[in-house]
JSON list of C-alpha atoms in Angstrom, two decimals:
[
{"chain": "A", "resi": 217, "resn": "MET", "atom": "CA", "xyz": [3.64, 6.85, 24.44]},
{"chain": "A", "resi": 218, "resn": "PRO", "atom": "CA", "xyz": [4.30, 5.10, 27.77]},
{"chain": "A", "resi": 219, "resn": "HIS", "atom": "CA", "xyz": [1.44, 3.42, 29.58]},
{"chain": "A", "resi": 220, "resn": "SER", "atom": "CA", "xyz": [0.40, 5.26, 32.74]},
{"chain": "A", "resi": 221, "resn": "LEU", "atom": "CA", "xyz": [-0.62, 2.19, 34.79]},
{"chain": "A", "resi": 222, "resn": "SER", "atom": "CA", "xyz": [1.88, 0.34, 36.96]},
{"chain": "A", "resi": 223, "resn": "LEU", "atom": "CA", "xyz": [2.35, -3.39, 36.57]},
{"chain": "A", "resi": 224, "resn": "GLY", "atom": "CA", "xyz": [0.46, -3.89, 39.84]},
{"chain": "A", "resi": 225, "resn": "ALA", "atom": "CA", "xyz": [-2.48, -1.83, 38.58]},
{"chain": "A", "resi": 226, "resn": "LYS", "atom": "CA", "xyz": [-2.50, -3.82, 35.34]},
{"chain": "A", "resi": 227, "resn": "ALA", "atom": "CA", "xyz": [-2.54, -7.07, 37.30]},
{"chain": "A", "resi": 228, "resn": "ALA", "atom": "CA", "xyz": [-5.40, -5.79, 39.46]},
{"chain": "A", "resi": 229, "resn": "LEU", "atom": "CA", "xyz": [-7.39, -4.83, 36.37]},
{"chain": "A", "resi": 230, "resn": "LEU", "atom": "CA", "xyz": [-6.73, -8.22, 34.83]},
{"chain": "A", "resi": 231, "resn": "LEU", "atom": "CA", "xyz": [-7.97, -9.94, 37.98]},
{"chain": "A", "resi": 232, "resn": "LEU", "atom": "CA", "xyz": [-11.05, -7.74, 37.92]},
{"chain": "A", "resi": 233, "resn": "MET", "atom": "CA", "xyz": [-11.74, -8.69, 34.32]},
{"chain": "A", "resi": 234, "resn": "THR", "atom": "CA", "xyz": [-11.40, -12.41, 34.94]},
{"chain": "A", "resi": 235, "resn": "SER", "atom": "CA", "xyz": [-13.52, -12.31, 38.08]},
{"chain": "A", "resi": 236, "resn": "LEU", "atom": "CA", "xyz": [-16.40, -10.89, 36.04]},
{"chain": "A", "resi": 237, "resn": "LEU", "atom": "CA", "xyz": [-17.17, -14.45, 35.09]},
{"chain": "A", "resi": 238, "resn": "SER", "atom": "CA", "xyz": [-18.36, -15.33, 38.60]},
{"chain": "A", "resi": 239, "resn": "GLY", "atom": "CA", "xyz": [-21.34, -14.40, 40.74]},
{"chain": "A", "resi": 240, "resn": "CYS", "atom": "CA", "xyz": [-22.44, -11.13, 42.31]},
{"chain": "A", "resi": 241, "resn": "ALA", "atom": "CA", "xyz": [-18.90, -9.87, 42.79]},
{"chain": "A", "resi": 242, "resn": "GLY", "atom": "CA", "xyz": [-18.77, -9.64, 39.00]},
{"chain": "A", "resi": 243, "resn": "VAL", "atom": "CA", "xyz": [-21.43, -6.95, 38.98]},
{"chain": "A", "resi": 244, "resn": "ILE", "atom": "CA", "xyz": [-19.47, -4.77, 41.40]},
{"chain": "A", "resi": 245, "resn": "MET", "atom": "CA", "xyz": [-16.22, -5.32, 39.55]},
{"chain": "A", "resi": 246, "resn": "ALA", "atom": "CA", "xyz": [-17.84, -4.69, 36.18]},
{"chain": "A", "resi": 247, "resn": "GLY", "atom": "CA", "xyz": [-18.73, -1.24, 37.44]},
{"chain": "A", "resi": 248, "resn": "ALA", "atom": "CA", "xyz": [-15.14, -0.61, 38.52]},
{"chain": "A", "resi": 249, "resn": "VAL", "atom": "CA", "xyz": [-13.66, -1.81, 35.24]},
{"chain": "A", "resi": 250, "resn": "GLY", "atom": "CA", "xyz": [-16.33, -0.01, 33.23]},
{"chain": "A", "resi": 251, "resn": "GLY", "atom": "CA", "xyz": [-15.59, 3.21, 35.09]},
{"chain": "A", "resi": 252, "resn": "ALA", "atom": "CA", "xyz": [-11.87, 2.89, 34.41]},
{"chain": "A", "resi": 253, "resn": "VAL", "atom": "CA", "xyz": [-12.55, 2.30, 30.73]},
{"chain": "A", "resi": 254, "resn": "MET", "atom": "CA", "xyz": [-14.88, 5.30, 30.50]},
{"chain": "A", "resi": 255, "resn": "VAL", "atom": "CA", "xyz": [-12.34, 7.60, 32.18]},
{"chain": "A", "resi": 256, "resn": "ASN", "atom": "CA", "xyz": [-9.48, 6.49, 29.90]},
{"chain": "A", "resi": 257, "resn": "ASP", "atom": "CA", "xyz": [-11.58, 6.56, 26.73]},
{"chain": "A", "resi": 258, "resn": "ARG", "atom": "CA", "xyz": [-10.68, 9.44, 24.41]},
{"chain": "A", "resi": 259, "resn": "ARG", "atom": "CA", "xyz": [-14.31, 9.88, 23.45]},
{"chain": "A", "resi": 260, "resn": "SER", "atom": "CA", "xyz": [-16.35, 12.32, 25.48]},
{"chain": "A", "resi": 261, "resn": "PHE", "atom": "CA", "xyz": [-18.70, 10.84, 28.05]},
{"chain": "A", "resi": 262, "resn": "GLU", "atom": "CA", "xyz": [-21.63, 12.02, 25.91]},
{"chain": "A", "resi": 263, "resn": "THR", "atom": "CA", "xyz": [-20.25, 10.25, 22.84]},
{"chain": "A", "resi": 264, "resn": "GLN", "atom": "CA", "xyz": [-19.74, 7.04, 24.82]},
{"chain": "A", "resi": 265, "resn": "ILE", "atom": "CA", "xyz": [-23.39, 7.16, 25.89]},
{"chain": "A", "resi": 266, "resn": "ASP", "atom": "CA", "xyz": [-24.48, 7.96, 22.32]},
{"chain": "A", "resi": 267, "resn": "ASP", "atom": "CA", "xyz": [-22.46, 5.02, 21.00]},
{"chain": "A", "resi": 268, "resn": "HIS", "atom": "CA", "xyz": [-24.16, 2.66, 23.43]},
{"chain": "A", "resi": 269, "resn": "GLY", "atom": "CA", "xyz": [-27.52, 4.02, 22.27]},
{"chain": "A", "resi": 270, "resn": "LEU", "atom": "CA", "xyz": [-26.50, 3.41, 18.64]},
{"chain": "A", "resi": 271, "resn": "ASP", "atom": "CA", "xyz": [-25.66, -0.23, 19.45]},
{"chain": "A", "resi": 272, "resn": "VAL", "atom": "CA", "xyz": [-29.12, -0.75, 20.91]},
{"chain": "A", "resi": 273, "resn": "ALA", "atom": "CA", "xyz": [-31.03, 1.22, 18.25]},
{"chain": "A", "resi": 274, "resn": "ILE", "atom": "CA", "xyz": [-29.35, -0.48, 15.28]},
{"chain": "A", "resi": 275, "resn": "THR", "atom": "CA", "xyz": [-29.67, -3.93, 16.86]},
{"chain": "A", "resi": 276, "resn": "ASP", "atom": "CA", "xyz": [-33.38, -3.27, 17.37]},
{"chain": "A", "resi": 277, "resn": "ALA", "atom": "CA", "xyz": [-33.74, -2.08, 13.76]},
{"chain": "A", "resi": 278, "resn": "LEU", "atom": "CA", "xyz": [-31.96, -5.21, 12.48]},
{"chain": "A", "resi": 279, "resn": "ASN", "atom": "CA", "xyz": [-34.27, -7.40, 14.56]},
{"chain": "A", "resi": 280, "resn": "GLU", "atom": "CA", "xyz": [-37.31, -5.83, 12.89]},
{"chain": "A", "resi": 281, "resn": "ASN", "atom": "CA", "xyz": [-36.25, -7.52, 9.64]},
{"chain": "A", "resi": 282, "resn": "GLU", "atom": "CA", "xyz": [-37.44, -11.15, 9.82]},
{"chain": "A", "resi": 283, "resn": "GLY", "atom": "CA", "xyz": [-34.66, -12.50, 7.57]},
{"chain": "A", "resi": 284, "resn": "LEU", "atom": "CA", "xyz": [-31.97, -10.81, 9.60]},
{"chain": "A", "resi": 285, "resn": "LYS", "atom": "CA", "xyz": [-33.55, -11.73, 12.91]},
{"chain": "A", "resi": 286, "resn": "ASN", "atom": "CA", "xyz": [-34.16, -15.40, 12.15]},
{"chain": "A", "resi": 287, "resn": "GLU", "atom": "CA", "xyz": [-31.33, -16.39, 9.81]},
{"chain": "A", "resi": 288, "resn": "SER", "atom": "CA", "xyz": [-28.41, -14.20, 10.86]},
{"chain": "A", "resi": 289, "resn": "ARG", "atom": "CA", "xyz": [-26.13, -13.47, 13.77]},
{"chain": "A", "resi": 290, "resn": "ILE", "atom": "CA", "xyz": [-25.11, -9.81, 13.76]},
{"chain": "A", "resi": 291, "resn": "ARG", "atom": "CA", "xyz": [-23.21, -7.86, 16.40]},
{"chain": "A", "resi": 292, "resn": "VAL", "atom": "CA", "xyz": [-23.23, -4.07, 16.36]},
{"chain": "A", "resi": 293, "resn": "ILE", "atom": "CA", "xyz": [-20.31, -2.16, 17.88]},
{"chain": "A", "resi": 294, "resn": "SER", "atom": "CA", "xyz": [-20.23, 1.65, 17.81]},
{"chain": "A", "resi": 295, "resn": "MET", "atom": "CA", "xyz": [-17.16, 3.77, 18.39]},
{"chain": "A", "resi": 296, "resn": "ASN", "atom": "CA", "xyz": [-17.36, 7.54, 17.97]},
{"chain": "A", "resi": 297, "resn": "ARG", "atom": "CA", "xyz": [-20.56, 7.20, 15.89]},
{"chain": "A", "resi": 298, "resn": "ARG", "atom": "CA", "xyz": [-18.83, 4.80, 13.50]},
{"chain": "A", "resi": 299, "resn": "VAL", "atom": "CA", "xyz": [-20.49, 1.38, 13.41]},
{"chain": "A", "resi": 300, "resn": "LEU", "atom": "CA", "xyz": [-18.84, -2.00, 12.98]},
{"chain": "A", "resi": 301, "resn": "LEU", "atom": "CA", "xyz": [-21.06, -4.90, 11.90]},
{"chain": "A", "resi": 302, "resn": "VAL", "atom": "CA", "xyz": [-19.68, -8.41, 12.47]},
{"chain": "A", "resi": 303, "resn": "GLY", "atom": "CA", "xyz": [-21.30, -11.81, 12.26]},
{"chain": "A", "resi": 304, "resn": "GLN", "atom": "CA", "xyz": [-22.88, -14.04, 9.67]},
{"chain": "A", "resi": 305, "resn": "VAL", "atom": "CA", "xyz": [-25.75, -13.61, 7.22]},
{"chain": "A", "resi": 306, "resn": "PRO", "atom": "CA", "xyz": [-27.02, -16.25, 4.78]},
{"chain": "A", "resi": 307, "resn": "ASN", "atom": "CA", "xyz": [-26.71, -14.24, 1.57]},
{"chain": "A", "resi": 308, "resn": "GLN", "atom": "CA", "xyz": [-25.48, -11.04, -0.09]},
{"chain": "A", "resi": 309, "resn": "MET", "atom": "CA", "xyz": [-28.97, -9.49, -0.13]},
{"chain": "A", "resi": 310, "resn": "LEU", "atom": "CA", "xyz": [-29.30, -9.67, 3.66]},
{"chain": "A", "resi": 311, "resn": "LYS", "atom": "CA", "xyz": [-25.71, -8.50, 4.09]},
{"chain": "A", "resi": 312, "resn": "GLU", "atom": "CA", "xyz": [-26.47, -5.38, 2.07]},
{"chain": "A", "resi": 313, "resn": "ARG", "atom": "CA", "xyz": [-29.77, -4.92, 3.91]},
{"chain": "A", "resi": 314, "resn": "ALA", "atom": "CA", "xyz": [-28.04, -4.99, 7.30]},
{"chain": "A", "resi": 315, "resn": "ALA", "atom": "CA", "xyz": [-25.45, -2.43, 6.22]},
{"chain": "A", "resi": 316, "resn": "GLN", "atom": "CA", "xyz": [-28.19, -0.19, 4.83]},
{"chain": "A", "resi": 317, "resn": "ILE", "atom": "CA", "xyz": [-30.16, -0.34, 8.07]},
{"chain": "A", "resi": 318, "resn": "ALA", "atom": "CA", "xyz": [-27.06, 0.80, 9.96]},
{"chain": "A", "resi": 319, "resn": "ARG", "atom": "CA", "xyz": [-26.34, 3.58, 7.44]},
{"chain": "A", "resi": 320, "resn": "ASN", "atom": "CA", "xyz": [-29.92, 4.84, 7.70]},
{"chain": "A", "resi": 321, "resn": "HIS", "atom": "CA", "xyz": [-29.53, 5.80, 11.35]},
{"chain": "A", "resi": 322, "resn": "PRO", "atom": "CA", "xyz": [-29.11, 9.59, 11.43]},
{"chain": "A", "resi": 323, "resn": "GLU", "atom": "CA", "xyz": [-26.33, 9.54, 14.06]},
{"chain": "A", "resi": 324, "resn": "VAL", "atom": "CA", "xyz": [-24.09, 7.10, 12.16]},
{"chain": "A", "resi": 325, "resn": "THR", "atom": "CA", "xyz": [-21.15, 8.72, 10.36]},
{"chain": "A", "resi": 326, "resn": "GLN", "atom": "CA", "xyz": [-19.62, 5.53, 8.89]},
{"chain": "A", "resi": 327, "resn": "VAL", "atom": "CA", "xyz": [-20.39, 1.81, 8.65]},
{"chain": "A", "resi": 328, "resn": "HIS", "atom": "CA", "xyz": [-17.69, -0.87, 8.57]},
{"chain": "A", "resi": 329, "resn": "ASP", "atom": "CA", "xyz": [-19.48, -3.88, 7.10]},
{"chain": "A", "resi": 330, "resn": "GLN", "atom": "CA", "xyz": [-17.48, -6.93, 8.19]},
{"chain": "A", "resi": 331, "resn": "LEU", "atom": "CA", "xyz": [-20.37, -9.37, 7.94]},
{"chain": "A", "resi": 332, "resn": "ARG", "atom": "CA", "xyz": [-19.53, -12.76, 6.45]},
{"chain": "A", "resi": 333, "resn": "ILE", "atom": "CA", "xyz": [-21.87, -14.82, 4.31]},
{"chain": "A", "resi": 334, "resn": "GLY", "atom": "CA", "xyz": [-22.53, -18.16, 5.96]},
{"chain": "A", "resi": 335, "resn": "ASN", "atom": "CA", "xyz": [-24.34, -19.92, 8.77]},
{"chain": "A", "resi": 336, "resn": "PRO", "atom": "CA", "xyz": [-24.29, -18.36, 12.24]},
{"chain": "A", "resi": 337, "resn": "VAL", "atom": "CA", "xyz": [-21.37, -19.66, 14.30]},
{"chain": "A", "resi": 338, "resn": "GLY", "atom": "CA", "xyz": [-22.14, -22.05, 17.13]},
{"chain": "A", "resi": 339, "resn": "PHE", "atom": "CA", "xyz": [-21.61, -21.91, 20.86]},
{"chain": "A", "resi": 340, "resn": "SER", "atom": "CA", "xyz": [-18.15, -23.51, 20.72]},
{"chain": "A", "resi": 341, "resn": "THR", "atom": "CA", "xyz": [-16.88, -20.89, 18.26]},
{"chain": "A", "resi": 342, "resn": "ARG", "atom": "CA", "xyz": [-18.40, -18.07, 20.30]},
{"chain": "A", "resi": 343, "resn": "SER", "atom": "CA", "xyz": [-16.71, -19.44, 23.43]},
{"chain": "A", "resi": 344, "resn": "ASN", "atom": "CA", "xyz": [-13.37, -19.62, 21.62]},
{"chain": "A", "resi": 345, "resn": "ASP", "atom": "CA", "xyz": [-13.89, -16.04, 20.43]},
{"chain": "A", "resi": 346, "resn": "THR", "atom": "CA", "xyz": [-14.50, -14.87, 24.00]},
{"chain": "A", "resi": 347, "resn": "TRP", "atom": "CA", "xyz": [-11.33, -16.61, 25.13]},
{"chain": "A", "resi": 348, "resn": "THR", "atom": "CA", "xyz": [-9.37, -15.10, 22.23]},
{"chain": "A", "resi": 349, "resn": "THR", "atom": "CA", "xyz": [-10.58, -11.61, 23.16]},
{"chain": "A", "resi": 350, "resn": "THR", "atom": "CA", "xyz": [-9.52, -12.22, 26.77]},
{"chain": "A", "resi": 351, "resn": "LYS", "atom": "CA", "xyz": [-6.06, -13.37, 25.67]},
{"chain": "A", "resi": 352, "resn": "VAL", "atom": "CA", "xyz": [-5.56, -10.35, 23.37]},
{"chain": "A", "resi": 353, "resn": "LYS", "atom": "CA", "xyz": [-6.69, -7.88, 26.06]},
{"chain": "A", "resi": 354, "resn": "SER", "atom": "CA", "xyz": [-4.53, -9.59, 28.70]},
{"chain": "A", "resi": 355, "resn": "ARG", "atom": "CA", "xyz": [-1.48, -9.32, 26.46]},
{"chain": "A", "resi": 356, "resn": "MET", "atom": "CA", "xyz": [-2.29, -5.66, 25.78]},
{"chain": "A", "resi": 357, "resn": "PHE", "atom": "CA", "xyz": [-2.42, -4.98, 29.52]},
{"chain": "A", "resi": 358, "resn": "GLY", "atom": "CA", "xyz": [1.00, -6.62, 29.79]},
{"chain": "A", "resi": 359, "resn": "ASP", "atom": "CA", "xyz": [2.52, -4.27, 27.20]},
{"chain": "A", "resi": 360, "resn": "ASN", "atom": "CA", "xyz": [4.01, -1.20, 28.91]},
{"chain": "A", "resi": 361, "resn": "GLU", "atom": "CA", "xyz": [3.89, 0.81, 25.67]},
{"chain": "A", "resi": 362, "resn": "LEU", "atom": "CA", "xyz": [0.17, 0.31, 25.12]},
{"chain": "A", "resi": 363, "resn": "ASP", "atom": "CA", "xyz": [-2.85, 1.72, 26.96]},
{"chain": "A", "resi": 364, "resn": "ALA", "atom": "CA", "xyz": [-5.16, -1.27, 26.69]},
{"chain": "A", "resi": 365, "resn": "LEU", "atom": "CA", "xyz": [-8.10, 0.63, 28.16]},
{"chain": "A", "resi": 366, "resn": "ARG", "atom": "CA", "xyz": [-8.24, 2.77, 25.01]},
{"chain": "A", "resi": 367, "resn": "ILE", "atom": "CA", "xyz": [-8.59, -0.13, 22.61]},
{"chain": "A", "resi": 368, "resn": "LYS", "atom": "CA", "xyz": [-11.71, -2.23, 22.15]},
{"chain": "A", "resi": 369, "resn": "VAL", "atom": "CA", "xyz": [-11.17, -5.81, 21.02]},
{"chain": "A", "resi": 370, "resn": "VAL", "atom": "CA", "xyz": [-13.96, -7.78, 19.33]},
{"chain": "A", "resi": 371, "resn": "THR", "atom": "CA", "xyz": [-13.45, -11.34, 18.12]},
{"chain": "A", "resi": 372, "resn": "GLU", "atom": "CA", "xyz": [-15.79, -13.00, 15.65]},
{"chain": "A", "resi": 373, "resn": "ASN", "atom": "CA", "xyz": [-15.03, -16.47, 14.28]},
{"chain": "A", "resi": 374, "resn": "GLY", "atom": "CA", "xyz": [-11.30, -16.09, 14.93]},
{"chain": "A", "resi": 375, "resn": "GLU", "atom": "CA", "xyz": [-11.08, -12.63, 13.37]},
{"chain": "A", "resi": 376, "resn": "VAL", "atom": "CA", "xyz": [-10.02, -9.87, 15.77]},
{"chain": "A", "resi": 377, "resn": "PHE", "atom": "CA", "xyz": [-11.36, -6.37, 15.19]},
{"chain": "A", "resi": 378, "resn": "LEU", "atom": "CA", "xyz": [-9.55, -3.49, 16.90]},
{"chain": "A", "resi": 379, "resn": "LEU", "atom": "CA", "xyz": [-11.38, -0.22, 17.56]},
{"chain": "A", "resi": 380, "resn": "GLY", "atom": "CA", "xyz": [-10.49, 3.03, 19.29]},
{"chain": "A", "resi": 381, "resn": "LEU", "atom": "CA", "xyz": [-9.18, 6.55, 18.86]},
{"chain": "A", "resi": 382, "resn": "VAL", "atom": "CA", "xyz": [-5.44, 5.95, 18.59]},
{"chain": "A", "resi": 383, "resn": "ASP", "atom": "CA", "xyz": [-2.25, 7.32, 17.08]},
{"chain": "A", "resi": 384, "resn": "ASN", "atom": "CA", "xyz": [-0.20, 5.32, 14.55]},
{"chain": "A", "resi": 385, "resn": "GLN", "atom": "CA", "xyz": [2.18, 3.91, 17.16]},
{"chain": "A", "resi": 386, "resn": "GLU", "atom": "CA", "xyz": [-0.67, 2.66, 19.36]},
{"chain": "A", "resi": 387, "resn": "ALA", "atom": "CA", "xyz": [-2.35, 1.07, 16.34]},
{"chain": "A", "resi": 388, "resn": "ASP", "atom": "CA", "xyz": [0.83, -0.72, 15.28]},
{"chain": "A", "resi": 389, "resn": "LEU", "atom": "CA", "xyz": [1.47, -2.03, 18.80]},
{"chain": "A", "resi": 390, "resn": "ALA", "atom": "CA", "xyz": [-2.12, -3.25, 19.18]},
{"chain": "A", "resi": 391, "resn": "VAL", "atom": "CA", "xyz": [-2.04, -5.01, 15.81]},
{"chain": "A", "resi": 392, "resn": "GLU", "atom": "CA", "xyz": [1.25, -6.73, 16.68]},
{"chain": "A", "resi": 393, "resn": "VAL", "atom": "CA", "xyz": [-0.13, -7.96, 20.01]},
{"chain": "A", "resi": 394, "resn": "ALA", "atom": "CA", "xyz": [-3.32, -9.26, 18.40]},
{"chain": "A", "resi": 395, "resn": "ARG", "atom": "CA", "xyz": [-1.56, -10.77, 15.39]},
{"chain": "A", "resi": 396, "resn": "THR", "atom": "CA", "xyz": [0.80, -12.81, 17.59]},
{"chain": "A", "resi": 397, "resn": "THR", "atom": "CA", "xyz": [-1.90, -14.14, 19.95]},
{"chain": "A", "resi": 398, "resn": "SER", "atom": "CA", "xyz": [-2.79, -17.80, 19.56]},
{"chain": "A", "resi": 399, "resn": "GLY", "atom": "CA", "xyz": [-6.22, -18.42, 18.07]},
{"chain": "A", "resi": 400, "resn": "VAL", "atom": "CA", "xyz": [-6.25, -15.25, 15.95]},
{"chain": "A", "resi": 401, "resn": "ARG", "atom": "CA", "xyz": [-6.83, -15.98, 12.26]},
{"chain": "A", "resi": 402, "resn": "LYS", "atom": "CA", "xyz": [-6.92, -12.38, 11.07]},
{"chain": "A", "resi": 403, "resn": "VAL", "atom": "CA", "xyz": [-6.68, -8.85, 12.49]},
{"chain": "A", "resi": 404, "resn": "VAL", "atom": "CA", "xyz": [-8.87, -6.06, 11.11]},
{"chain": "A", "resi": 405, "resn": "LYS", "atom": "CA", "xyz": [-8.14, -2.44, 12.06]},
{"chain": "A", "resi": 406, "resn": "VAL", "atom": "CA", "xyz": [-11.23, -0.30, 12.56]},
{"chain": "A", "resi": 407, "resn": "PHE", "atom": "CA", "xyz": [-9.30, 2.48, 14.27]},
{"chain": "A", "resi": 408, "resn": "GLU", "atom": "CA", "xyz": [-9.95, 6.17, 14.06]},
{"chain": "A", "resi": 409, "resn": "TYR", "atom": "CA", "xyz": [-6.64, 8.00, 14.04]},
{"chain": "A", "resi": 410, "resn": "LEU", "atom": "CA", "xyz": [-5.82, 11.07, 16.10]}
]
């Protein structure tokens, strides 16, 4: 399905995204970009709010476990009440514990456990991951066949996770863009299909 934004609008959104990295103007622009994302999201506004609440609640629950809090690095991303866990844990026991904590939340319908066993990644890797996410999203905005505002991109240790409510064509296009972006070691689809 064709993308509804003009090339100029895509460029403006890209400038807004990159300017988020600087000063007070970033706060204003974050609101503009966030609003555009919320409007284009296929989830209801209520579900988007619920998903944000799930992120916070599950992160808080994970932090109540001393082993997970002190020895792990776990990111929680919710999309349509489905939870993606990415990051590093020191052993299989804590990996299973983290997934169980997420599953125990009454609002969660599915957990995608993509935690890796190992030491938490350092600042340099996290910085590279942020840059990789920016490159993937920028390339998605440049693709006229893809509505980049409907796809969430999360990068963890060179692995790119793609989330969103999409059809098969959108999923294939997003995977191709991510797969061919420099710095991407692996692409993992966590899509929900329409």
